[in-house]
Structures are given as structure tokens and as C-alpha cells.
Amino acid sequence: MEKKDFMQRAIDLSINSVKNGGGPFGAVIVKDGEIIAEASNSVTIDNDPTAHAEVNAIRKATKKLGSFDLAGCDIYTSCEPCPMCLGAIYWAHLDKIYYANDRKDAAKIGFDDDFIYQEIALKPVDRHKPMEIFMRAEAIKAFEAWMQKTDKTEY
Ligand SMILES: [Zn+2]
């Protein structure tokens, strides 16, 4: 299989997802030229707003590999990752992202990917979601405990 086959699989998943009651998104994760995980969006099926195709695929891949680190893997997604999924891809250390539809295509059919990207670029006080910082002196104790822990698993 080659790049276009992996993307075609992600696209097929996205089309099937519409028929199955999910959102129109699919993703596959590839390691050493093989698909190791594939998923579609299941937000409305699972009542889980984080159940995007990319996040679902990452969860399957990490479970399959028994590791939280997906370095050495690529993700093919039928649409440009939203900020949440992009963050998840960074946290998972995937090597490369391939996508087909983009955030403007998603905006045209009513999805907020582009809106959230615009929010990130704003100062916290200018965003639609209010943000308030407080109790930092108490919260920092967990970070201090983390710094002092010598046998931690870093990620
Ligand atoms: Zn997403």
C-alpha cells in the first residue's frame, strides 16, 4: 500500500461514518507501511465531544502498541486536524500528518475547526470562552512534586 491507499481508506471511513450516524471524518495510523489503527468520528454515537477520528485512531494505536508514544507512525486523516486533534497528535509524537479536506471545507458544512484556530490566535481575554486564573500558589504544588519525583515516566 502507498500514500494514496492510506488516504483513500481514511476517506472511505469518513463516507461510511456519515451512513453510520457519525461525523464525516476518518483517520488511519500507519507504521512501517501498514495500517495499525483506523477510526471514524463517533461524537454523536458515543456522546463524546472528544471522539474525533484522529483521537479515536490514536487511542486504538496506543492500545495496540502498548505505548503512549507513537513516534515512527504517520496519520492520514480525511480532514485537517482540529486544534484538539493537532494537540493530541503532538502529544502522541506522530511523525507526519497527511490530510485531504481542510478547515475551510469543514467550516462550510458547519464545523468549528476554523473558528477554534482563530480563537487560539487571540489573547485569552478576547476569546469567546471566559478564562480566569486563580489559586496558582496551591496548584503549583503538584508541579513541584513532579519535579522532585526521581522515578517518573516522562512523556
Ligand atoms: Zn479533531
PDB file of C-alpha atoms and ligand atoms in Angstrom:
ATOM      1  CA  MET A   1       0.000   0.000   0.000  1.00  0.00           C
ATOM      2  CA  GLU A   2       1.109   3.544  -0.658  1.00  0.00           C
ATOM      3  CA  LYS A   3       0.168   7.042   0.470  1.00  0.00           C
ATOM      4  CA  LYS A   4      -2.929   7.348  -1.698  1.00  0.00           C
ATOM      5  CA  ASP A   5      -4.236   3.983  -0.463  1.00  0.00           C
ATOM      6  CA  PHE A   6      -3.928   5.090   3.152  1.00  0.00           C
ATOM      7  CA  MET A   7      -5.707   8.363   2.411  1.00  0.00           C
ATOM      8  CA  GLN A   8      -8.378   6.558   0.398  1.00  0.00           C
ATOM      9  CA  ARG A   9      -9.006   4.337   3.445  1.00  0.00           C
ATOM     10  CA  ALA A  10      -9.375   7.411   5.665  1.00  0.00           C
ATOM     11  CA  ILE A  11     -11.789   8.918   3.131  1.00  0.00           C
ATOM     12  CA  ASP A  12     -13.783   5.667   2.893  1.00  0.00           C
ATOM     13  CA  LEU A  13     -14.071   5.662   6.683  1.00  0.00           C
ATOM     14  CA  SER A  14     -15.356   9.246   6.584  1.00  0.00           C
ATOM     15  CA  ILE A  15     -18.011   8.396   3.995  1.00  0.00           C
ATOM     16  CA  ASN A  16     -19.104   5.256   5.874  1.00  0.00           C
ATOM     17  CA  SER A  17     -19.245   7.290   9.069  1.00  0.00           C
ATOM     18  CA  VAL A  18     -21.961   9.505   7.600  1.00  0.00           C
ATOM     19  CA  LYS A  19     -24.021   6.400   6.776  1.00  0.00           C
ATOM     20  CA  ASN A  20     -23.457   5.035  10.290  1.00  0.00           C
ATOM     21  CA  GLY A  21     -24.542   8.167  12.153  1.00  0.00           C
ATOM     22  CA  GLY A  22     -21.127   9.655  12.928  1.00  0.00           C
ATOM     23  CA  GLY A  23     -19.492  12.848  11.701  1.00  0.00           C
ATOM     24  CA  PRO A  24     -17.915  12.895   8.205  1.00  0.00           C
ATOM     25  CA  PHE A  25     -14.354  12.218   9.293  1.00  0.00           C
ATOM     26  CA  GLY A  26     -11.994   9.213   9.139  1.00  0.00           C
ATOM     27  CA  ALA A  27      -8.367   8.585  10.048  1.00  0.00           C
ATOM     28  CA  VAL A  28      -5.783   5.821   9.845  1.00  0.00           C
ATOM     29  CA  ILE A  29      -2.427   5.446  11.572  1.00  0.00           C
ATOM     30  CA  VAL A  30       0.387   3.824   9.619  1.00  0.00           C
ATOM     31  CA  LYS A  31       3.573   2.242  10.911  1.00  0.00           C
ATOM     32  CA  ASP A  32       6.176   0.569   8.701  1.00  0.00           C
ATOM     33  CA  GLY A  33       3.872   0.747   5.672  1.00  0.00           C
ATOM     34  CA  GLU A  34       0.900  -0.885   7.398  1.00  0.00           C
ATOM     35  CA  ILE A  35      -2.314   0.457   8.905  1.00  0.00           C
ATOM     36  CA  ILE A  36      -2.176  -0.291  12.626  1.00  0.00           C
ATOM     37  CA  ALA A  37      -5.322   1.602  13.614  1.00  0.00           C
ATOM     38  CA  GLU A  38      -8.289   3.183  11.885  1.00  0.00           C
ATOM     39  CA  ALA A  39     -11.312   5.061  13.166  1.00  0.00           C
ATOM     40  CA  SER A  40     -14.083   7.424  12.275  1.00  0.00           C
ATOM     41  CA  ASN A  41     -15.740  10.227  14.204  1.00  0.00           C
ATOM     42  CA  SER A  42     -18.151   8.927  16.888  1.00  0.00           C
ATOM     43  CA  VAL A  43     -19.074  12.129  18.749  1.00  0.00           C
ATOM     44  CA  THR A  44     -22.843  11.684  18.436  1.00  0.00           C
ATOM     45  CA  ILE A  45     -22.730   7.870  18.657  1.00  0.00           C
ATOM     46  CA  ASP A  46     -20.704   7.842  21.895  1.00  0.00           C
ATOM     47  CA  ASN A  47     -21.930  11.180  23.297  1.00  0.00           C
ATOM     48  CA  ASP A  48     -18.253  12.129  23.467  1.00  0.00           C
ATOM     49  CA  PRO A  49     -17.218  15.516  22.033  1.00  0.00           C
ATOM     50  CA  THR A  50     -13.593  14.347  22.018  1.00  0.00           C
ATOM     51  CA  ALA A  51     -14.341  11.264  19.886  1.00  0.00           C
ATOM     52  CA  HIS A  52     -12.909  12.724  16.696  1.00  0.00           C
ATOM     53  CA  ALA A  53     -11.482  10.299  14.121  1.00  0.00           C
ATOM     54  CA  GLU A  54      -7.877  11.220  14.924  1.00  0.00           C
ATOM     55  CA  VAL A  55      -8.295  10.888  18.704  1.00  0.00           C
ATOM     56  CA  ASN A  56     -10.164   7.589  18.274  1.00  0.00           C
ATOM     57  CA  ALA A  57      -7.386   6.300  15.974  1.00  0.00           C
ATOM     58  CA  ILE A  58      -4.658   7.410  18.413  1.00  0.00           C
ATOM     59  CA  ARG A  59      -6.424   5.590  21.270  1.00  0.00           C
ATOM     60  CA  LYS A  60      -6.611   2.394  19.204  1.00  0.00           C
ATOM     61  CA  ALA A  61      -2.979   2.641  18.050  1.00  0.00           C
ATOM     62  CA  THR A  62      -1.567   3.228  21.541  1.00  0.00           C
ATOM     63  CA  LYS A  63      -3.622   0.351  22.903  1.00  0.00           C
ATOM     64  CA  LYS A  64      -2.402  -1.912  20.096  1.00  0.00           C
ATOM     65  CA  LEU A  65       1.253  -0.956  20.573  1.00  0.00           C
ATOM     66  CA  GLY A  66       1.034  -0.858  24.381  1.00  0.00           C
ATOM     67  CA  SER A  67       2.714   2.552  24.390  1.00  0.00           C
ATOM     68  CA  PHE A  68       1.706   6.208  24.793  1.00  0.00           C
ATOM     69  CA  ASP A  69       4.360   7.149  22.220  1.00  0.00           C
ATOM     70  CA  LEU A  70       3.521   6.853  18.507  1.00  0.00           C
ATOM     71  CA  ALA A  71       6.875   8.074  17.191  1.00  0.00           C
ATOM     72  CA  GLY A  72       7.563   6.211  13.968  1.00  0.00           C
ATOM     73  CA  CYS A  73       3.910   6.402  12.897  1.00  0.00           C
ATOM     74  CA  ASP A  74       2.120   8.703  10.446  1.00  0.00           C
ATOM     75  CA  ILE A  75      -1.552   9.728  10.482  1.00  0.00           C
ATOM     76  CA  TYR A  76      -3.748  10.065   7.413  1.00  0.00           C
ATOM     77  CA  THR A  77      -6.924  11.980   8.122  1.00  0.00           C
ATOM     78  CA  SER A  78      -9.751  12.841   5.747  1.00  0.00           C
ATOM     79  CA  CYS A  79      -9.765  16.431   7.077  1.00  0.00           C
ATOM     80  CA  GLU A  80      -7.175  18.799   8.513  1.00  0.00           C
ATOM     81  CA  PRO A  81      -6.974  18.082  12.257  1.00  0.00           C
ATOM     82  CA  CYS A  82      -8.845  20.462  14.548  1.00  0.00           C
ATOM     83  CA  PRO A  83      -6.793  22.109  17.327  1.00  0.00           C
ATOM     84  CA  MET A  84      -7.710  19.342  19.800  1.00  0.00           C
ATOM     85  CA  CYS A  85      -6.588  16.597  17.423  1.00  0.00           C
ATOM     86  CA  LEU A  86      -3.481  18.525  16.394  1.00  0.00           C
ATOM     87  CA  GLY A  87      -2.600  18.747  20.080  1.00  0.00           C
ATOM     88  CA  ALA A  88      -3.259  15.028  20.525  1.00  0.00           C
ATOM     89  CA  ILE A  89      -1.027  14.280  17.513  1.00  0.00           C
ATOM     90  CA  TYR A  90       1.784  16.309  19.075  1.00  0.00           C
ATOM     91  CA  TRP A  91       1.306  14.618  22.455  1.00  0.00           C
ATOM     92  CA  ALA A  92       1.391  11.210  20.739  1.00  0.00           C
ATOM     93  CA  HIS A  93       4.594  12.163  18.851  1.00  0.00           C
ATOM     94  CA  LEU A  94       3.302  11.018  15.467  1.00  0.00           C
ATOM     95  CA  ASP A  95       5.870  11.747  12.741  1.00  0.00           C
ATOM     96  CA  LYS A  96       3.786  13.248   9.919  1.00  0.00           C
ATOM     97  CA  ILE A  97       0.233  14.372   9.198  1.00  0.00           C
ATOM     98  CA  TYR A  98      -1.443  13.887   5.838  1.00  0.00           C
ATOM     99  CA  TYR A  99      -4.883  15.439   5.307  1.00  0.00           C
ATOM    100  CA  ALA A 100      -7.353  15.912   2.438  1.00  0.00           C
ATOM    101  CA  ASN A 101     -10.220  18.318   3.250  1.00  0.00           C
ATOM    102  CA  ASP A 102      -9.134  21.441   5.110  1.00  0.00           C
ATOM    103  CA  ARG A 103     -10.521  23.627   7.908  1.00  0.00           C
ATOM    104  CA  LYS A 104     -12.291  25.920   5.414  1.00  0.00           C
ATOM    105  CA  ASP A 105     -14.077  22.929   3.855  1.00  0.00           C
ATOM    106  CA  ALA A 106     -15.156  21.896   7.374  1.00  0.00           C
ATOM    107  CA  ALA A 107     -16.373  25.419   8.163  1.00  0.00           C
ATOM    108  CA  LYS A 108     -18.561  25.383   5.040  1.00  0.00           C
ATOM    109  CA  ILE A 109     -20.512  22.405   6.407  1.00  0.00           C
ATOM    110  CA  GLY A 110     -20.875  23.853   9.901  1.00  0.00           C
ATOM    111  CA  PHE A 111     -17.873  22.595  11.886  1.00  0.00           C
ATOM    112  CA  ASP A 112     -15.897  24.834  14.258  1.00  0.00           C
ATOM    113  CA  ASP A 113     -12.312  23.802  13.403  1.00  0.00           C
ATOM    114  CA  ASP A 114     -11.505  27.127  11.731  1.00  0.00           C
ATOM    115  CA  PHE A 115     -13.283  29.127  14.464  1.00  0.00           C
ATOM    116  CA  ILE A 116     -11.250  27.405  17.210  1.00  0.00           C
ATOM    117  CA  TYR A 117      -7.997  28.034  15.314  1.00  0.00           C
ATOM    118  CA  GLN A 118      -8.960  31.721  15.200  1.00  0.00           C
ATOM    119  CA  GLU A 119      -9.698  31.681  18.959  1.00  0.00           C
ATOM    120  CA  ILE A 120      -6.236  30.294  19.747  1.00  0.00           C
ATOM    121  CA  ALA A 121      -4.613  33.227  17.989  1.00  0.00           C
ATOM    122  CA  LEU A 122      -6.470  35.705  20.260  1.00  0.00           C
ATOM    123  CA  LYS A 123      -5.410  36.872  23.711  1.00  0.00           C
ATOM    124  CA  PRO A 124      -7.235  34.864  26.408  1.00  0.00           C
ATOM    125  CA  VAL A 125      -9.322  37.901  27.405  1.00  0.00           C
ATOM    126  CA  ASP A 126     -10.515  38.348  23.812  1.00  0.00           C
ATOM    127  CA  ARG A 127     -11.776  34.759  23.367  1.00  0.00           C
ATOM    128  CA  HIS A 128     -15.428  33.717  23.406  1.00  0.00           C
ATOM    129  CA  LYS A 129     -14.813  31.378  26.396  1.00  0.00           C
ATOM    130  CA  PRO A 130     -14.049  33.361  29.555  1.00  0.00           C
ATOM    131  CA  MET A 131     -10.766  32.382  31.209  1.00  0.00           C
ATOM    132  CA  GLU A 132      -9.856  33.266  34.790  1.00  0.00           C
ATOM    133  CA  ILE A 133      -6.573  32.451  36.523  1.00  0.00           C
ATOM    134  CA  PHE A 134      -6.555  31.821  40.282  1.00  0.00           C
ATOM    135  CA  MET A 135      -5.105  29.570  43.094  1.00  0.00           C
ATOM    136  CA  ARG A 136      -1.779  29.195  41.294  1.00  0.00           C
ATOM    137  CA  ALA A 137       0.155  29.033  44.580  1.00  0.00           C
ATOM    138  CA  GLU A 138      -1.837  25.927  45.581  1.00  0.00           C
ATOM    139  CA  ALA A 139      -1.762  24.288  42.124  1.00  0.00           C
ATOM    140  CA  ILE A 140       1.990  24.684  41.686  1.00  0.00           C
ATOM    141  CA  LYS A 141       2.490  22.097  44.474  1.00  0.00           C
ATOM    142  CA  ALA A 142       1.718  19.277  42.007  1.00  0.00           C
ATOM    143  CA  PHE A 143       4.376  20.612  39.623  1.00  0.00           C
ATOM    144  CA  GLU A 144       6.887  20.831  42.442  1.00  0.00           C
ATOM    145  CA  ALA A 145       6.109  17.221  43.413  1.00  0.00           C
ATOM    146  CA  TRP A 146       6.591  16.190  39.762  1.00  0.00           C
ATOM    147  CA  MET A 147       9.967  17.971  39.573  1.00  0.00           C
ATOM    148  CA  GLN A 148      11.150  16.234  42.737  1.00  0.00           C
ATOM    149  CA  LYS A 149       9.979  12.759  41.718  1.00  0.00           C
ATOM    150  CA  THR A 150      13.014  10.832  40.518  1.00  0.00           C
ATOM    151  CA  ASP A 151      11.267   7.713  39.137  1.00  0.00           C
ATOM    152  CA  LYS A 152       8.658   9.417  36.935  1.00  0.00           C
ATOM    153  CA  THR A 153       7.741   8.326  33.424  1.00  0.00           C
ATOM    154  CA  GLU A 154       8.212  11.378  31.240  1.00  0.00           C
ATOM    155  CA  TYR A 155       6.096  11.864  28.172  1.00  0.00           C
TER     156      TYR A 155
HETATM  157 ZN    ZN B   1     -10.468  16.928  15.954  1.00  0.00          ZN
END
